[in-house]
Amino acid sequence: MSKGSRFKRLPGFRDFPPEEFQARARVFDAWRRVARRYGFEEYDGPPLESLDLYTEKSGDEIVGQLYNFVDKGGRDVAMRPEMTPSLARILGERSRAMPKPIRWFTIPQLFRYERQQRGRLREHFQWNVDIVGEADLGADVDVLAVAIDGLRELGLDSSDFHARVSDRRLLAALLQAVGVAEERLPAAYAVVDKLERAPREWAEERLAEDVGLEPSQVDALLALFDDPGLEAVRAAFGDRPEVADHLARLDQYLADLTALGLGEYVTFDLTIVRGLAYYTGIVFELFDRKGELRAICGGGRYDRLLELVGGDPLPAVGFGMGDVVLGELLKDRGLEGETKPGVDYFVAPVSPRERALALELAAQLRSRGHSVVYPLSPQTMRKQLKSAGTAGARYTVILGPDEVAEGMVVLRDMGDGSERRVNLQSLLDGE
């Protein structure tokens, strides 16, 4: 058995040969352009953290989804499954002295030991964008705008995806209006979060047993989600002051997004809960319009997370967008982008006598920012031209003895095959 067949890639992990790395880099570059366009600064943290950083936020049950172990110092550690706890830890150490709001983004690689399926692997890269230290609605608007523009930058539009938004405070007010006790709200959230995927009988049973509702209350609660749009909520509960305030905030949120030219991307949907317990306000998820994939992105307001990991209490809002589901969507829409190799110049000496000049020319062109390759061993001109084509060169610079003696080179356009003589010194000087 060969060594190549003995050592296989671990399940749920990916290799990135150059063409796939280029596709990944295209996505990352788009994310970075958009984040910087909105004034965000990039940061990073370690891929290995203390295990209790995650159990503090999500409980001990998360351990079953982690790559965790005891390190050589006897510490319980885990490969990071998400980035927000690391952000909270980093800011917990320094946020007091920083001007607010803090606008940070990052693109970490994350790890979870989960069952593989389409759009979910055991590692992925994720674009995290967060605004910390701003409680006003403007931060919620800006964060969702960044997420939408991150997809538009890649060629997707409102026919390809949409954002479904809700508000945990509005949902809490509605649930309490139909009889859910405050201490039972987390159990009710868990049921609502699964309504799209679970049978109604399951929801009725859980609402009765876990939330403690009577049959009439169960019916009233589930009726909220028969039409989860904003106008249906307004018609049924808009006269309640505790509900009206939340509706007014959502009206302003949607109006601001419309003013940014993003209104066609956004839909209010009461079934969007976000399963993570630390969300405290407006929440959202981005989905493909056809409903064929998992959520592309999810986020919202989380005003207590920094406090949970020992930092100062600071309002915060942010999202995470994974590259796996997004990659599936881009493939489905034919938007993966160009992944062919490419360089600016291939320098081709006709004989060994021109080799030193070829190296000098390559160095000069590279010093001006051009990408340049040349044959690493002697090759016929036919083979060099073939190598230039394989490398994706835009131009081949042919150094022939007669032309060099006259201070000239032949510049071959690899696109149309045309050739012209060019002054060698002008090429060296970058003219």
PDB file of C-alpha atoms in Angstrom, residues 131-330:
ATOM      1  CA  ILE A 131     -20.158  46.304  16.933  1.00  0.00           C
ATOM      2  CA  VAL A 132     -19.523  46.564  20.675  1.00  0.00           C
ATOM      3  CA  GLY A 133     -20.397  49.461  22.946  1.00  0.00           C
ATOM      4  CA  GLU A 134     -23.403  50.849  21.070  1.00  0.00           C
ATOM      5  CA  ALA A 135     -26.953  50.174  22.263  1.00  0.00           C
ATOM      6  CA  ASP A 136     -28.763  52.248  19.639  1.00  0.00           C
ATOM      7  CA  LEU A 137     -30.719  50.655  16.790  1.00  0.00           C
ATOM      8  CA  GLY A 138     -28.216  52.080  14.294  1.00  0.00           C
ATOM      9  CA  ALA A 139     -25.728  49.371  15.230  1.00  0.00           C
ATOM     10  CA  ASP A 140     -28.278  46.633  14.494  1.00  0.00           C
ATOM     11  CA  VAL A 141     -29.000  48.212  11.110  1.00  0.00           C
ATOM     12  CA  ASP A 142     -25.324  48.570  10.204  1.00  0.00           C
ATOM     13  CA  VAL A 143     -24.461  44.968  11.056  1.00  0.00           C
ATOM     14  CA  LEU A 144     -27.219  43.490   8.901  1.00  0.00           C
ATOM     15  CA  ALA A 145     -26.282  45.885   6.083  1.00  0.00           C
ATOM     16  CA  VAL A 146     -22.702  44.563   6.194  1.00  0.00           C
ATOM     17  CA  ALA A 147     -23.938  40.965   5.975  1.00  0.00           C
ATOM     18  CA  ILE A 148     -26.165  41.710   2.981  1.00  0.00           C
ATOM     19  CA  ASP A 149     -23.438  43.676   1.192  1.00  0.00           C
ATOM     20  CA  GLY A 150     -20.967  40.854   1.840  1.00  0.00           C
ATOM     21  CA  LEU A 151     -23.135  38.618  -0.342  1.00  0.00           C
ATOM     22  CA  ARG A 152     -23.877  41.304  -2.919  1.00  0.00           C
ATOM     23  CA  GLU A 153     -20.125  41.834  -3.332  1.00  0.00           C
ATOM     24  CA  LEU A 154     -19.929  38.236  -4.575  1.00  0.00           C
ATOM     25  CA  GLY A 155     -22.581  38.760  -7.252  1.00  0.00           C
ATOM     26  CA  LEU A 156     -25.661  37.580  -5.339  1.00  0.00           C
ATOM     27  CA  ASP A 157     -28.818  39.702  -5.273  1.00  0.00           C
ATOM     28  CA  SER A 158     -32.309  39.750  -3.788  1.00  0.00           C
ATOM     29  CA  SER A 159     -33.425  36.966  -6.106  1.00  0.00           C
ATOM     30  CA  ASP A 160     -30.770  34.714  -4.559  1.00  0.00           C
ATOM     31  CA  PHE A 161     -31.110  35.363  -0.808  1.00  0.00           C
ATOM     32  CA  HIS A 162     -33.024  37.253   1.843  1.00  0.00           C
ATOM     33  CA  ALA A 163     -32.699  38.166   5.513  1.00  0.00           C
ATOM     34  CA  ARG A 164     -35.385  36.973   7.919  1.00  0.00           C
ATOM     35  CA  VAL A 165     -35.442  39.156  11.030  1.00  0.00           C
ATOM     36  CA  SER A 166     -37.221  39.116  14.376  1.00  0.00           C
ATOM     37  CA  ASP A 167     -36.782  40.535  17.879  1.00  0.00           C
ATOM     38  CA  ARG A 168     -36.370  38.416  20.999  1.00  0.00           C
ATOM     39  CA  ARG A 169     -37.958  41.192  23.107  1.00  0.00           C
ATOM     40  CA  LEU A 170     -41.050  41.247  20.883  1.00  0.00           C
ATOM     41  CA  LEU A 171     -41.250  37.457  20.942  1.00  0.00           C
ATOM     42  CA  ALA A 172     -41.002  37.450  24.747  1.00  0.00           C
ATOM     43  CA  ALA A 173     -43.815  40.008  25.004  1.00  0.00           C
ATOM     44  CA  LEU A 174     -46.034  37.964  22.679  1.00  0.00           C
ATOM     45  CA  LEU A 175     -45.341  34.696  24.473  1.00  0.00           C
ATOM     46  CA  GLN A 176     -46.138  36.267  27.816  1.00  0.00           C
ATOM     47  CA  ALA A 177     -49.318  37.752  26.316  1.00  0.00           C
ATOM     48  CA  VAL A 178     -50.593  34.235  25.556  1.00  0.00           C
ATOM     49  CA  GLY A 179     -49.685  32.937  29.008  1.00  0.00           C
ATOM     50  CA  VAL A 180     -46.032  31.842  29.053  1.00  0.00           C
ATOM     51  CA  ALA A 181     -44.471  32.512  32.457  1.00  0.00           C
ATOM     52  CA  GLU A 182     -41.204  34.494  32.352  1.00  0.00           C
ATOM     53  CA  GLU A 183     -39.170  31.621  33.799  1.00  0.00           C
ATOM     54  CA  ARG A 184     -40.507  29.322  31.034  1.00  0.00           C
ATOM     55  CA  LEU A 185     -39.472  31.616  28.169  1.00  0.00           C
ATOM     56  CA  PRO A 186     -36.251  29.684  27.354  1.00  0.00           C
ATOM     57  CA  ALA A 187     -38.263  26.466  27.006  1.00  0.00           C
ATOM     58  CA  ALA A 188     -40.773  28.263  24.762  1.00  0.00           C
ATOM     59  CA  TYR A 189     -37.939  29.696  22.625  1.00  0.00           C
ATOM     60  CA  ALA A 190     -36.605  26.164  22.112  1.00  0.00           C
ATOM     61  CA  VAL A 191     -39.981  25.041  20.770  1.00  0.00           C
ATOM     62  CA  VAL A 192     -40.443  28.072  18.510  1.00  0.00           C
ATOM     63  CA  ASP A 193     -36.944  27.567  17.116  1.00  0.00           C
ATOM     64  CA  LYS A 194     -37.972  24.124  15.812  1.00  0.00           C
ATOM     65  CA  LEU A 195     -41.478  24.926  14.542  1.00  0.00           C
ATOM     66  CA  GLU A 196     -40.466  24.936  10.869  1.00  0.00           C
ATOM     67  CA  ARG A 197     -38.844  21.518  11.117  1.00  0.00           C
ATOM     68  CA  ALA A 198     -40.976  19.659  13.682  1.00  0.00           C
ATOM     69  CA  PRO A 199     -44.550  18.233  13.488  1.00  0.00           C
ATOM     70  CA  ARG A 200     -47.287  20.267  15.140  1.00  0.00           C
ATOM     71  CA  GLU A 201     -48.021  17.360  17.494  1.00  0.00           C
ATOM     72  CA  TRP A 202     -44.481  17.552  18.840  1.00  0.00           C
ATOM     73  CA  ALA A 203     -44.829  21.312  19.428  1.00  0.00           C
ATOM     74  CA  GLU A 204     -48.158  20.862  21.223  1.00  0.00           C
ATOM     75  CA  GLU A 205     -46.672  18.214  23.496  1.00  0.00           C
ATOM     76  CA  ARG A 206     -43.586  20.251  24.355  1.00  0.00           C
ATOM     77  CA  LEU A 207     -45.587  23.437  25.000  1.00  0.00           C
ATOM     78  CA  ALA A 208     -47.816  21.522  27.399  1.00  0.00           C
ATOM     79  CA  GLU A 209     -45.092  19.580  29.204  1.00  0.00           C
ATOM     80  CA  ASP A 210     -42.057  21.890  29.089  1.00  0.00           C
ATOM     81  CA  VAL A 211     -43.754  25.288  29.035  1.00  0.00           C
ATOM     82  CA  GLY A 212     -46.793  24.377  31.157  1.00  0.00           C
ATOM     83  CA  LEU A 213     -49.503  25.756  28.876  1.00  0.00           C
ATOM     84  CA  GLU A 214     -53.148  24.776  28.797  1.00  0.00           C
ATOM     85  CA  PRO A 215     -54.603  23.515  25.469  1.00  0.00           C
ATOM     86  CA  SER A 216     -56.222  26.891  24.727  1.00  0.00           C
ATOM     87  CA  GLN A 217     -52.901  28.665  25.397  1.00  0.00           C
ATOM     88  CA  VAL A 218     -51.064  26.195  23.164  1.00  0.00           C
ATOM     89  CA  ASP A 219     -53.505  26.968  20.346  1.00  0.00           C
ATOM     90  CA  ALA A 220     -53.124  30.709  20.889  1.00  0.00           C
ATOM     91  CA  LEU A 221     -49.325  30.469  20.853  1.00  0.00           C
ATOM     92  CA  LEU A 222     -49.161  28.347  17.704  1.00  0.00           C
ATOM     93  CA  ALA A 223     -51.630  30.691  15.994  1.00  0.00           C
ATOM     94  CA  LEU A 224     -48.942  33.390  16.277  1.00  0.00           C
ATOM     95  CA  PHE A 225     -46.862  31.438  13.791  1.00  0.00           C
ATOM     96  CA  ASP A 226     -49.540  30.581  11.272  1.00  0.00           C
ATOM     97  CA  ASP A 227     -48.808  34.026   9.807  1.00  0.00           C
ATOM     98  CA  PRO A 228     -45.538  35.208  11.403  1.00  0.00           C
ATOM     99  CA  GLY A 229     -45.428  38.524   9.521  1.00  0.00           C
ATOM    100  CA  LEU A 230     -45.290  41.943  11.142  1.00  0.00           C
ATOM    101  CA  GLU A 231     -48.788  43.068  10.107  1.00  0.00           C
ATOM    102  CA  ALA A 232     -50.417  39.943  11.538  1.00  0.00           C
ATOM    103  CA  VAL A 233     -48.673  40.576  14.861  1.00  0.00           C
ATOM    104  CA  ARG A 234     -49.698  44.230  14.769  1.00  0.00           C
ATOM    105  CA  ALA A 235     -53.335  43.342  14.087  1.00  0.00           C
ATOM    106  CA  ALA A 236     -53.508  40.790  16.895  1.00  0.00           C
ATOM    107  CA  PHE A 237     -51.448  42.455  19.635  1.00  0.00           C
ATOM    108  CA  GLY A 238     -50.588  45.998  18.489  1.00  0.00           C
ATOM    109  CA  ASP A 239     -52.874  47.577  21.058  1.00  0.00           C
ATOM    110  CA  ARG A 240     -50.752  46.239  23.938  1.00  0.00           C
ATOM    111  CA  PRO A 241     -48.214  48.903  25.044  1.00  0.00           C
ATOM    112  CA  GLU A 242     -45.482  46.331  25.763  1.00  0.00           C
ATOM    113  CA  VAL A 243     -45.875  45.011  22.198  1.00  0.00           C
ATOM    114  CA  ALA A 244     -46.370  48.382  20.500  1.00  0.00           C
ATOM    115  CA  ASP A 245     -42.952  49.644  21.660  1.00  0.00           C
ATOM    116  CA  HIS A 246     -41.197  46.660  20.084  1.00  0.00           C
ATOM    117  CA  LEU A 247     -43.187  47.043  16.870  1.00  0.00           C
ATOM    118  CA  ALA A 248     -42.181  50.711  16.646  1.00  0.00           C
ATOM    119  CA  ARG A 249     -38.511  49.752  16.981  1.00  0.00           C
ATOM    120  CA  LEU A 250     -38.843  47.172  14.220  1.00  0.00           C
ATOM    121  CA  ASP A 251     -40.621  49.694  12.002  1.00  0.00           C
ATOM    122  CA  GLN A 252     -37.649  52.056  12.369  1.00  0.00           C
ATOM    123  CA  TYR A 253     -35.185  49.203  11.772  1.00  0.00           C
ATOM    124  CA  LEU A 254     -36.885  48.238   8.518  1.00  0.00           C
ATOM    125  CA  ALA A 255     -37.208  51.891   7.457  1.00  0.00           C
ATOM    126  CA  ASP A 256     -33.463  52.444   7.957  1.00  0.00           C
ATOM    127  CA  LEU A 257     -32.591  49.365   5.913  1.00  0.00           C
ATOM    128  CA  THR A 258     -34.908  50.584   3.169  1.00  0.00           C
ATOM    129  CA  ALA A 259     -33.167  53.971   3.224  1.00  0.00           C
ATOM    130  CA  LEU A 260     -29.884  52.107   2.673  1.00  0.00           C
ATOM    131  CA  GLY A 261     -31.409  50.504  -0.424  1.00  0.00           C
ATOM    132  CA  LEU A 262     -31.682  47.070   1.222  1.00  0.00           C
ATOM    133  CA  GLY A 263     -35.408  46.857   1.935  1.00  0.00           C
ATOM    134  CA  GLU A 264     -36.041  44.211  -0.737  1.00  0.00           C
ATOM    135  CA  TYR A 265     -33.663  41.862   1.074  1.00  0.00           C
ATOM    136  CA  VAL A 266     -35.401  41.939   4.460  1.00  0.00           C
ATOM    137  CA  THR A 267     -38.493  40.097   5.730  1.00  0.00           C
ATOM    138  CA  PHE A 268     -39.890  40.064   9.271  1.00  0.00           C
ATOM    139  CA  ASP A 269     -40.368  36.490  10.492  1.00  0.00           C
ATOM    140  CA  LEU A 270     -41.353  35.695  14.068  1.00  0.00           C
ATOM    141  CA  THR A 271     -40.045  32.117  13.785  1.00  0.00           C
ATOM    142  CA  ILE A 272     -36.440  33.357  13.732  1.00  0.00           C
ATOM    143  CA  VAL A 273     -35.285  32.840  17.317  1.00  0.00           C
ATOM    144  CA  ARG A 274     -31.567  32.002  17.126  1.00  0.00           C
ATOM    145  CA  GLY A 275     -30.939  29.073  19.414  1.00  0.00           C
ATOM    146  CA  LEU A 276     -28.082  30.595  21.366  1.00  0.00           C
ATOM    147  CA  ALA A 277     -29.307  31.762  24.751  1.00  0.00           C
ATOM    148  CA  TYR A 278     -27.351  35.001  24.883  1.00  0.00           C
ATOM    149  CA  TYR A 279     -29.284  36.882  22.182  1.00  0.00           C
ATOM    150  CA  THR A 280     -31.232  39.753  23.736  1.00  0.00           C
ATOM    151  CA  GLY A 281     -32.811  41.818  20.929  1.00  0.00           C
ATOM    152  CA  ILE A 282     -33.125  41.886  17.162  1.00  0.00           C
ATOM    153  CA  VAL A 283     -31.984  38.614  15.566  1.00  0.00           C
ATOM    154  CA  PHE A 284     -31.650  37.594  11.922  1.00  0.00           C
ATOM    155  CA  GLU A 285     -30.709  34.767   9.592  1.00  0.00           C
ATOM    156  CA  LEU A 286     -29.906  34.893   5.868  1.00  0.00           C
ATOM    157  CA  PHE A 287     -31.278  32.133   3.621  1.00  0.00           C
ATOM    158  CA  ASP A 288     -31.226  31.309  -0.074  1.00  0.00           C
ATOM    159  CA  ARG A 289     -34.539  32.236  -1.710  1.00  0.00           C
ATOM    160  CA  LYS A 290     -35.212  28.692  -2.903  1.00  0.00           C
ATOM    161  CA  GLY A 291     -34.947  27.317   0.630  1.00  0.00           C
ATOM    162  CA  GLU A 292     -32.578  24.548  -0.444  1.00  0.00           C
ATOM    163  CA  LEU A 293     -29.739  25.243   1.987  1.00  0.00           C
ATOM    164  CA  ARG A 294     -29.091  25.801   5.653  1.00  0.00           C
ATOM    165  CA  ALA A 295     -28.824  29.378   6.927  1.00  0.00           C
ATOM    166  CA  ILE A 296     -25.978  31.250   5.229  1.00  0.00           C
ATOM    167  CA  CYS A 297     -25.552  33.630   8.160  1.00  0.00           C
ATOM    168  CA  GLY A 298     -26.995  34.293  11.592  1.00  0.00           C
ATOM    169  CA  GLY A 299     -26.641  36.973  14.215  1.00  0.00           C
ATOM    170  CA  GLY A 300     -28.243  39.611  16.342  1.00  0.00           C
ATOM    171  CA  ARG A 301     -27.922  41.624  19.518  1.00  0.00           C
ATOM    172  CA  TYR A 302     -26.184  40.048  22.525  1.00  0.00           C
ATOM    173  CA  ASP A 303     -25.905  42.612  25.286  1.00  0.00           C
ATOM    174  CA  ARG A 304     -24.734  40.349  28.135  1.00  0.00           C
ATOM    175  CA  LEU A 305     -22.023  38.131  26.677  1.00  0.00           C
ATOM    176  CA  LEU A 306     -19.020  40.231  27.746  1.00  0.00           C
ATOM    177  CA  GLU A 307     -20.401  40.264  31.266  1.00  0.00           C
ATOM    178  CA  LEU A 308     -20.721  36.455  31.231  1.00  0.00           C
ATOM    179  CA  VAL A 309     -16.983  36.021  30.600  1.00  0.00           C
ATOM    180  CA  GLY A 310     -15.922  38.531  33.219  1.00  0.00           C
ATOM    181  CA  GLY A 311     -15.798  41.776  31.267  1.00  0.00           C
ATOM    182  CA  ASP A 312     -17.625  45.046  31.661  1.00  0.00           C
ATOM    183  CA  PRO A 313     -21.310  44.936  30.679  1.00  0.00           C
ATOM    184  CA  LEU A 314     -21.359  46.326  27.141  1.00  0.00           C
ATOM    185  CA  PRO A 315     -24.076  46.253  24.466  1.00  0.00           C
ATOM    186  CA  ALA A 316     -23.077  44.349  21.344  1.00  0.00           C
ATOM    187  CA  VAL A 317     -24.459  43.136  18.034  1.00  0.00           C
ATOM    188  CA  GLY A 318     -22.876  40.930  15.399  1.00  0.00           C
ATOM    189  CA  PHE A 319     -23.105  37.970  13.047  1.00  0.00           C
ATOM    190  CA  GLY A 320     -21.253  34.930  11.779  1.00  0.00           C
ATOM    191  CA  MET A 321     -21.291  33.870   8.094  1.00  0.00           C
ATOM    192  CA  GLY A 322     -19.773  30.499   7.216  1.00  0.00           C
ATOM    193  CA  ASP A 323     -17.960  29.715   3.987  1.00  0.00           C
ATOM    194  CA  VAL A 324     -19.387  26.201   3.458  1.00  0.00           C
ATOM    195  CA  VAL A 325     -23.057  27.046   2.874  1.00  0.00           C
ATOM    196  CA  LEU A 326     -22.064  30.179   0.976  1.00  0.00           C
ATOM    197  CA  GLY A 327     -19.805  28.089  -1.258  1.00  0.00           C
ATOM    198  CA  GLU A 328     -22.736  25.805  -2.078  1.00  0.00           C
ATOM    199  CA  LEU A 329     -24.906  28.792  -2.972  1.00  0.00           C
ATOM    200  CA  LEU A 330     -22.236  30.355  -5.187  1.00  0.00           C
TER     201      LEU A 330
END
